[in-house]
Structure formats: C-alpha cells, structure tokens
XYZ file of C-alpha atoms in Angstrom:
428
model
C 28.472 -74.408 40.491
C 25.780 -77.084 41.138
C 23.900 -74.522 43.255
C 23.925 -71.888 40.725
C 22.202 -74.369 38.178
C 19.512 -75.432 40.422
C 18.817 -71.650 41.127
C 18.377 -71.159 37.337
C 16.175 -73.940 36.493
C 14.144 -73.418 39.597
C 13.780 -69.619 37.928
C 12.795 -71.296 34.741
C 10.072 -73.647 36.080
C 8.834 -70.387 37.874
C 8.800 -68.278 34.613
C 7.018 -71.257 32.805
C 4.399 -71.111 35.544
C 3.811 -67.748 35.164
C 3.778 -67.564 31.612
C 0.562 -70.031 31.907
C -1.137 -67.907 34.159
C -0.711 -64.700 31.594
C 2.157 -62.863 33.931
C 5.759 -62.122 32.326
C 7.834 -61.085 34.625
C 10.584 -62.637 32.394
C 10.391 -60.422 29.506
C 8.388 -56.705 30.456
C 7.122 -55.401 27.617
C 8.765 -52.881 26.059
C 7.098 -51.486 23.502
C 4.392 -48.248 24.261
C 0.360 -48.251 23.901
C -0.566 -46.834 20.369
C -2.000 -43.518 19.847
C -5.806 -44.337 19.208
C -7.019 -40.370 18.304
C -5.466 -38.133 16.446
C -7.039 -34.934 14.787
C -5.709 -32.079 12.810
C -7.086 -28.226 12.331
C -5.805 -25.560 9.912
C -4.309 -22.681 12.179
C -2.964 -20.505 9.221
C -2.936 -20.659 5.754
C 0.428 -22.469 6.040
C 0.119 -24.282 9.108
C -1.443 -26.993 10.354
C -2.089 -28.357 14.306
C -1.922 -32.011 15.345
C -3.381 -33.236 18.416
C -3.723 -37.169 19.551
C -4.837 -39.197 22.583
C -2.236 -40.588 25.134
C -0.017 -43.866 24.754
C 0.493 -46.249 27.464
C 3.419 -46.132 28.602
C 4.954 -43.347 26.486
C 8.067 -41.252 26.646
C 7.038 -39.215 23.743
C 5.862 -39.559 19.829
C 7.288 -39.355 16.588
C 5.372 -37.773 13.871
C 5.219 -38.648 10.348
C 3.638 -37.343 7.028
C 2.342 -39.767 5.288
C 3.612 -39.859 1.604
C 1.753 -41.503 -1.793
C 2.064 -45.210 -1.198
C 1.831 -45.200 2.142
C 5.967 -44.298 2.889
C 6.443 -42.251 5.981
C 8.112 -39.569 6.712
C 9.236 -38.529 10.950
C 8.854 -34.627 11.086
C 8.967 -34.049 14.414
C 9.816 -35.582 17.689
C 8.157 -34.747 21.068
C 7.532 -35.070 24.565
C 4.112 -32.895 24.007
C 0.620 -34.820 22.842
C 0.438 -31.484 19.775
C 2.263 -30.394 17.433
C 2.281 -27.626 14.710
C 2.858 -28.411 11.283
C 4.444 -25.221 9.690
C 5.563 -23.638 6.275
C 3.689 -25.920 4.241
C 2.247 -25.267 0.583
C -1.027 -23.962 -0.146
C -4.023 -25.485 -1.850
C -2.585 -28.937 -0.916
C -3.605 -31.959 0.771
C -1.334 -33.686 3.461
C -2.198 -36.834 5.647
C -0.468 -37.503 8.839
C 0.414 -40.414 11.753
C 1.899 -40.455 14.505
C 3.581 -43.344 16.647
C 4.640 -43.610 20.456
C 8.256 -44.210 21.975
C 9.261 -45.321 24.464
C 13.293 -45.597 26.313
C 14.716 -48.457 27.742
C 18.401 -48.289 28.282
C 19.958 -47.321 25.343
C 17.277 -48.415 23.383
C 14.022 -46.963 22.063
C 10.913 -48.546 21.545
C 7.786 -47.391 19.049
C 4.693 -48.647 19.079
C 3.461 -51.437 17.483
C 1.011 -49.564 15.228
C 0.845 -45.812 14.556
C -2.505 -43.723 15.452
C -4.994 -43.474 12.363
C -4.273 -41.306 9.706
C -5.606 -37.839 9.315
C -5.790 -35.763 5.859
C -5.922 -32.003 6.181
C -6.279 -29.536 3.342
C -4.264 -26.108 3.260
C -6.254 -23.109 1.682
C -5.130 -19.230 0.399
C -7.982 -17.459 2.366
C -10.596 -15.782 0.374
C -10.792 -11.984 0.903
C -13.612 -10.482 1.568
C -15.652 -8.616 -0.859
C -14.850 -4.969 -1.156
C -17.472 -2.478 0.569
C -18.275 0.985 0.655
C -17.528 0.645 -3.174
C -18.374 4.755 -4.414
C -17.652 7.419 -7.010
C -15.524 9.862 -4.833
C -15.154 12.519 -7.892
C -15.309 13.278 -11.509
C -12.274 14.510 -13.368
C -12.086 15.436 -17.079
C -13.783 12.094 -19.254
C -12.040 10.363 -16.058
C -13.960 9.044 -12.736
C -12.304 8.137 -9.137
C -13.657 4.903 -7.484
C -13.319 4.541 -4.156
C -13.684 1.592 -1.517
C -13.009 0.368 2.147
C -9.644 -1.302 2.784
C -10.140 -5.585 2.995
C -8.175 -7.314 5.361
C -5.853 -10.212 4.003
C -5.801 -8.659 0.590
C -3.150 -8.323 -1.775
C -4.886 -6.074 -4.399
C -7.921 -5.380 -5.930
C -9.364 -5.163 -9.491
C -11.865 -2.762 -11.621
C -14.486 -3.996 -13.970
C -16.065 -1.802 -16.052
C -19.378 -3.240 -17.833
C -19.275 -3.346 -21.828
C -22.678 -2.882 -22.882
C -21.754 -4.839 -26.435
C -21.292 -7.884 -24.912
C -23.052 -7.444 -21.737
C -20.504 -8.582 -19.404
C -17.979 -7.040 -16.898
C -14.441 -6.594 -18.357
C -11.309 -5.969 -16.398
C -10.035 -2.478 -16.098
C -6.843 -2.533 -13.819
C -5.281 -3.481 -10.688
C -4.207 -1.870 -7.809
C -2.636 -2.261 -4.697
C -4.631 0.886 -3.664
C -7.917 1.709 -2.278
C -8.656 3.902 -5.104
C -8.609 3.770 -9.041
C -9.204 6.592 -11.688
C -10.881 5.136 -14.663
C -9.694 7.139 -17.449
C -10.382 7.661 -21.590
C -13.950 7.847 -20.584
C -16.595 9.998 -23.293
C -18.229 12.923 -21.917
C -21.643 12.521 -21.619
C -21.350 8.618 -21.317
C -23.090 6.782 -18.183
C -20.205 4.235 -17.101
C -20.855 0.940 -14.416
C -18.094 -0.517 -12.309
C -17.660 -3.348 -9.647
C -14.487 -4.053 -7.811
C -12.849 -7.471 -6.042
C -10.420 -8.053 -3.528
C -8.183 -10.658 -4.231
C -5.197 -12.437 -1.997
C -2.021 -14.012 -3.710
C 0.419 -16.603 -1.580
C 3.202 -18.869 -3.054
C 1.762 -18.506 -6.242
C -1.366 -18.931 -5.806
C -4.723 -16.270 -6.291
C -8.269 -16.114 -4.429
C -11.099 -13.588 -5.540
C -13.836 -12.150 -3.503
C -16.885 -12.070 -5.097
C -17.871 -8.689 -6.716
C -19.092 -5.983 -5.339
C -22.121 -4.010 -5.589
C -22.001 -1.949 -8.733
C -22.034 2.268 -8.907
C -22.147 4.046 -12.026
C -22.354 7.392 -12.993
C -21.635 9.666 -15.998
C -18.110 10.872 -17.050
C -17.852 14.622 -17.684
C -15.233 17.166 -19.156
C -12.975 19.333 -17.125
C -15.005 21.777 -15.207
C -14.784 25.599 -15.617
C -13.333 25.935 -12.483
C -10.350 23.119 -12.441
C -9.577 24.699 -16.122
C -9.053 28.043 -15.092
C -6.559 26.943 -12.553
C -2.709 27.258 -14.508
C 1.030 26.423 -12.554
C 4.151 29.094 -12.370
C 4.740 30.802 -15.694
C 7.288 33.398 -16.516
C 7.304 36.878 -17.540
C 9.788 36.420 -20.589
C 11.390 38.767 -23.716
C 12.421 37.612 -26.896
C 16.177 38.863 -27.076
C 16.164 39.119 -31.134
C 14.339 38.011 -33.925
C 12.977 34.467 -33.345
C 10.417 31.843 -35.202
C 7.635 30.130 -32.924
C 5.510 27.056 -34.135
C 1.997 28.034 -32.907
C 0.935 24.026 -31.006
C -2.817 24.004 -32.342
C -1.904 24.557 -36.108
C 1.472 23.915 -36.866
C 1.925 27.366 -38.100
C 5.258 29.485 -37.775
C 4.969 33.088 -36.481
C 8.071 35.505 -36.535
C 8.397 37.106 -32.944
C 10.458 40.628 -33.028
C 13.059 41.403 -30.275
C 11.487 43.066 -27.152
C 8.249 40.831 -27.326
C 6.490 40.075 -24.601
C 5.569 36.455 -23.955
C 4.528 34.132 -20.966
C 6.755 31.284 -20.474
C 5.031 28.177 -18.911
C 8.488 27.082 -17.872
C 12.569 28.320 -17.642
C 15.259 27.275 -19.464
C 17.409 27.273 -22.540
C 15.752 23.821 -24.729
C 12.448 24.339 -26.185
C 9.667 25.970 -24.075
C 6.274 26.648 -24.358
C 4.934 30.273 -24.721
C 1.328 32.263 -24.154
C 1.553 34.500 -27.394
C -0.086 37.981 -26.940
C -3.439 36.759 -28.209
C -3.565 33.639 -26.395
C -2.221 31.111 -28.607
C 0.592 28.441 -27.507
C 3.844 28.031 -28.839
C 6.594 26.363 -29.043
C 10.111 28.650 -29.259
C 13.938 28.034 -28.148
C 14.061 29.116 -24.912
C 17.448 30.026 -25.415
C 15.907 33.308 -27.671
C 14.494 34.458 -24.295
C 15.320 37.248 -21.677
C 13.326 35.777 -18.653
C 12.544 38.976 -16.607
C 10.742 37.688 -13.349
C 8.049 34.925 -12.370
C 3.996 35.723 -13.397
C 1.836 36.378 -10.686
C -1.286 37.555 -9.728
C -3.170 39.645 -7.011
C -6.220 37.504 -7.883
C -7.329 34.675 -5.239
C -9.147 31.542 -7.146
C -12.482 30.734 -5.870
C -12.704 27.771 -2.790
C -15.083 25.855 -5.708
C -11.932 26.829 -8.416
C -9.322 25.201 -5.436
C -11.110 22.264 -4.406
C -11.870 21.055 -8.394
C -8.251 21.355 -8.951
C -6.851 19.286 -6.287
C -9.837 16.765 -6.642
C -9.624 16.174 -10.669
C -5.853 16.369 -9.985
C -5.953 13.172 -8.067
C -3.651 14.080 -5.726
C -3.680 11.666 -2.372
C -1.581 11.731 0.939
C -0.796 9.741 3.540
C -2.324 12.279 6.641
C -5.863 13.359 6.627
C -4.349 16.664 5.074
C -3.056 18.176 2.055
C -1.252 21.291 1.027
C -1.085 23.234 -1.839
C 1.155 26.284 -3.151
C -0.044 28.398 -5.875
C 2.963 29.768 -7.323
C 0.623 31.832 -9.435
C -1.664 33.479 -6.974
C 1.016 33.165 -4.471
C -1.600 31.809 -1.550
C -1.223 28.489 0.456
C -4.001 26.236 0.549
C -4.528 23.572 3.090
C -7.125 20.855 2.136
C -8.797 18.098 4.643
C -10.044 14.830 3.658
C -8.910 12.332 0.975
C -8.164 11.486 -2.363
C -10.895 12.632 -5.196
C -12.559 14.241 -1.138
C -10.411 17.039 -0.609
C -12.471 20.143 1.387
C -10.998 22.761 1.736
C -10.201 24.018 5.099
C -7.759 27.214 5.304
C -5.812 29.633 2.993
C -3.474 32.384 3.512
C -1.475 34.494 1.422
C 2.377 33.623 1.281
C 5.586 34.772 0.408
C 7.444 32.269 -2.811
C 10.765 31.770 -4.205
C 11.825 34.662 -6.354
C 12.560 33.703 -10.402
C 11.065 30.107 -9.717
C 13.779 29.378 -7.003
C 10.802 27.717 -4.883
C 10.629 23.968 -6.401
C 7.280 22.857 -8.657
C 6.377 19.210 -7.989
C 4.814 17.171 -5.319
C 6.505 16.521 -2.089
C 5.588 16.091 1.947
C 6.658 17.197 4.911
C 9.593 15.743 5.977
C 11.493 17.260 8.591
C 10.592 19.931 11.749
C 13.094 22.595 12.402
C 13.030 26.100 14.374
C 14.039 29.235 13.070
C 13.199 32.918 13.314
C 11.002 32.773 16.098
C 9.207 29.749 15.139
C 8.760 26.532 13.591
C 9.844 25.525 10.084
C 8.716 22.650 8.188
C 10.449 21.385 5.290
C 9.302 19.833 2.387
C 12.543 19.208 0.510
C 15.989 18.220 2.037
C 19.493 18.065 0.950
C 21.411 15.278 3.844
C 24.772 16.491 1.748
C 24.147 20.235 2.374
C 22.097 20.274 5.072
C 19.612 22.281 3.600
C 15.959 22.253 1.762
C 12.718 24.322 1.177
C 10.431 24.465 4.052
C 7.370 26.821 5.114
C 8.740 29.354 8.239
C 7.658 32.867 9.306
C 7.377 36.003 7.344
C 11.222 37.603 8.396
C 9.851 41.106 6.833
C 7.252 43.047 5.822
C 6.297 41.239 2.714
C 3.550 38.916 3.447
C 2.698 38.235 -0.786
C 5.144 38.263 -3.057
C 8.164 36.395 -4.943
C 11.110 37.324 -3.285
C 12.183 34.447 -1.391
C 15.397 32.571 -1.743
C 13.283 29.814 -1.846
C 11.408 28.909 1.383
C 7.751 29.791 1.521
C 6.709 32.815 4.414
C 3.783 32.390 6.280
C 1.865 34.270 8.887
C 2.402 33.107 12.290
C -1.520 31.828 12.115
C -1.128 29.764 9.302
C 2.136 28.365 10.388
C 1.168 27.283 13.758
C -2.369 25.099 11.712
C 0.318 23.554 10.065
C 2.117 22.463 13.561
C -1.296 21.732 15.225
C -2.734 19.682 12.459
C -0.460 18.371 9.530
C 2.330 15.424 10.517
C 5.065 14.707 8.816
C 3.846 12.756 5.535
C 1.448 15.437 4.736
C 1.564 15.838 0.844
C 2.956 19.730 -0.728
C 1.897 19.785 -3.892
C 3.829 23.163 -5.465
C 2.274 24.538 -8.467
C-alpha cells in the first residue's frame, strides 16, 4: 500500500513538472481544431454547397444553419469537408456554420468555436428573353406570333401596344410557343413583344421583352373562305318552316325540297337554301339522302390558307388533312400558322358521314389488305377505329366506305415513310 502511494505522488510531481514546461501528458486534449474557412455556392435554384478547411484532429463536422438571434440549428453530420444544402426556399437568405467533432470513447468532442459564418442567397432563375419573336400567318382580323422555345421557362406572355396610352398591355399567356391574337380590325397595323417568364414555389421571374414585330390584321382570304366541311344532300319530308340566320325571317319549305345540310341529325340543323341563304330547320323534317361531294380539287393556295388561318398545330413536322367535301387527302409539312403543302391524293371516305369530322392523330400501326393501316381513332373496348389503308376495290374517289379512308398504295406508303405516330388528322 505504501508503495502504491509513493508511485502516485512521484506521478504527480512528474505531471506538475511537465505542466511548467507546457507538456500535458496528464490530460490530452480532447477537443478538435476549429474549422477556419468555410464558403458556400448556389448549385440550383434550391440548393446550396458548403465547403470548409480541415480541423485538427477531426473525426468529422456538424453543420448548422444559423437562425435570427444567432440559435443554431445541426443539419447534417459528416465525415466529408462538403456538403449540399437541399430543398430550400427561393428568394431567401440563409447563413451557415459549421463545427468539428471529434470521438473519444463513448464520448464526442466539438470544437471550441465553430468556422465563420457564411450567408448565401437562393434565386428563381431569370429566363431568358424570347428570340426569333415573328408573325408566322394572318388569319381573319386574327394574327399568329411565333417564337423560339426558352429554356427554364414556365410560360410566356403577349403584349400588344395601345397607342392611347402609349404603353404595352398584356394580351395572354401561354404555355406554348405560339399565340393567335384575335378581335383584331381589318386594316389595323398591330405591335407585339413577348417574355418568358419562370414560376417556382410561388414565386415569378420575367425576361426582359423582346424585340417587337408588327404587322397589319386582315379579313379571311378568298381562298380560306371558299374552303366548307361535310354537308349533306337532304329532303324536306313534308311541309316545314325555316328561320333564314341573316334576317330572322321564316320561309315555308314544301315536301320534296332540296336542301344542303351542314350537319346530320334529328335537333335543329343548319341548311344551304336553294339561293344560298342559311337556315335554321328541325332536322327531324329531313330525308337525308347521301353526303355532298364534289369532283372539284381546291387550289394548293385554297389548302394551305385553310389549314394556316385554321391554326391547326401538331406534334410531328407533319399534318394531315381529309376533305370530306372534295374527297382528297392532303398532307402538309412544317408548323403551326407554316404549313406547306407537300402531297395530295384522291381518297375513298365513309359513306353517309360514317368517317368521323374532328381533329385527331395517328395513333396506332396495323396491317391489313396487303399493307399498312394507320389509325386515327380507336375503340380499346371493341378493338376497332378509323384508320387510312389501301384501296380494297376499284373505287379510288368516292363515299362508300364503312368508315376507313382508301388510299393509293403511293400515298399510303408517304404516310409510313414520313408521318409518326402523333401526326395531327384533321377530318373536315
């Protein structure tokens, strides 16, 4: 027992006599170097990177976001000398600090001080201005804009300048890349501008505006006007009244009269009287005898100012239009308010309107009668749907379909080389 005492107190005198000369070896120190650097950069627009110097020492670091009044916050924990910051709020300013750890046992050490603080602002990133800002075409008192697609945008708005007060007032939004101004007067010269603009959490950035176009609104050309959908060849059973549309007036239509129907059924219809007028009648008074067509072709000008002051867009470089009327297909290249026209070819239609009117695209590839089919409508229940195939008989123009549309083998096989699925069928 006495020699275990002397052994202690000659350990003591020893530690004393260290402790003068500025060596512990009783007490190592336990606590890490402090972080002396520490920097932050935006990587996103919700996320931030921290990077700091390293700690004597140091098992790893604890970092903390530093609140109003100086509270703290740990965030993360990590062996690494970075760390990424994410999902954090936009347009707001956060300050951070971290600290060093260290293990000793069971027990964990941080630094004495943390590292200095760093702020860091998070930002919504502005979009860039528009470019290739254009008139594409002119529809009836109506005028498509056109621009480039911006990266990072949400949307994009259309200014139209008001020469009253001199400034640029907002015309619409759009998700698009396009925008039809319409209610425009004939004969009127019209400016525009367009921004890009980028929403997140809430919060909205604008480009600046773009260069401005203008140009002068016009009325429906000759050519788009002549152009008319699928009518009916229709006879009034018996005695009936029709309301003539531009004057109100009632006219008294005898059975066996011949009228055009501009559509089929049994509610109230319009009708192309025998000198020209419209009017409406019960369609129920009518015997419709077969659809109204035409040996006629319409002009490539009369075609390409249809589908153009239409407005009709797709999502493939190509378009395709059936004219009930003239029974021809027409297959357009380019783009919305662009369309050129690039083939055409007679074809074979439903029979009493039993090939659908409306827009649609190509949504399915089949094979059938020697060839491919393409449909543009689909039933999953039935299993069945309109599509273009091959002529299966001699007609080659004519309504007598059960509802697909025939096609030569020619124009079939453009179809397979050069329109994908997604192609817009507009059916008129």
């Amino acid at each position: 027992m006495r020699g275990m005492k002397k052994v202690t107190f000659i350990f003591l005198l020893l530690c004393m006599f260290l402790l003068g000369t500025g060596i512990s070896v009783c007490a190592a120190q336990k606590e890490p170097g402090n972080v002396k650097r520490l920097k932050a950069k935006a990587v996103s627009e919700t996320s931030v990177k921290l990077w700091w110097s390293k700690a004597s020492d140091a098992d790893g670091y604890y970092v903390y976001r530093v609140g109003s009044g100086g509270s703290l916050k740990r965030i993360a924990t990590t062996s690494k000398r970075s760390y990424t910051v994410k999902k954090l709020k936009v347009n707001k300013n956060y300050t951070y600090k971290v600290y060093a750890y260290r293990k000793s046992g069971k027990k964990v050490y941080k630094s004495e001080a943390g590292s200095p603080q760093v702020t860091i602002a998070t930002q919504v990133k502005t979009p860039a201005t528009p470019s290739d800002f254009r008139i594409a075409s002119y529809g009836n008192k109506t005028i498509l804009l056109k621009w480039s697609k911006v990266k990072d945008a949400t949307g994009y708005i259309v200014y139209r300048y008001d020469e009253k007060t001199g400034t640029y007032k907002r015309l619409g939004k759009t998700k698009e890349t396009s925008f039809r101004a319409t209610g425009l007067k004939a004969e009127t010269t019209y400016k525009f501008v367009v921004r890009s603009y980028r929403t997140l959490q809430g919060k909205a950035v604008y480009s600046k505006k773009s260069k401005e176009v203008k140009g002068k609104a016009r009325t429906y050309s000759s050519s788009a006007a002549s152009v008319h959908g699928r009518y009916f060849n229709a006879t009034v059973k018996s005695k009936a009244t029709a309301t003539v549309s531009s004057t109100g007036k009632k006219v008294t239509l005898r059975a066996g009269a011949k009228v055009t129907s501009t559509s089929r059924g049994s509610g109230n219809v319009t009708v192309i009287l025998k000198n020209g007028s419209k009017a409406k009648m019960s369609g129920s008074k009518l015997r419709y005898t077969s659809i109204k067509t035409t040996k006629k072709y319409y002009t490539k000008k009369q075609k390409e100012a249809f589908i153009n002051e239409k407005g009709y867009s797709s999502k493939t470089k190509y378009l395709i239009w059936i004219s009930q009327y003239t029974m021809n297909v027409n297959i357009f290249r380019g783009s919305e308010g662009e369309w050129k026209l690039v083939r055409s070819g007679p074809c074979v239609i439903g029979q009493m309107g039993r090939t659908p009117v409306g827009t649609f695209r190509l949504i399915k590839r089949g094979w059938e009668y020697g060839g491919p089919k393409f449909y543009f409508t689909w039933n999953s229940r039935t299993g069945k749907g309109n599509s273009f195939h091959r002529r299966i008989d001699g007609n080659t123009r004519s309504a007598v379909s059960l509802g697909c549309v025939r096609l030569s083998d020619s124009d079939l096989n453009f179809i397979n080389r050069n329109c994908p699925l997604g192609t817009t069928v507009v059916s008129y």
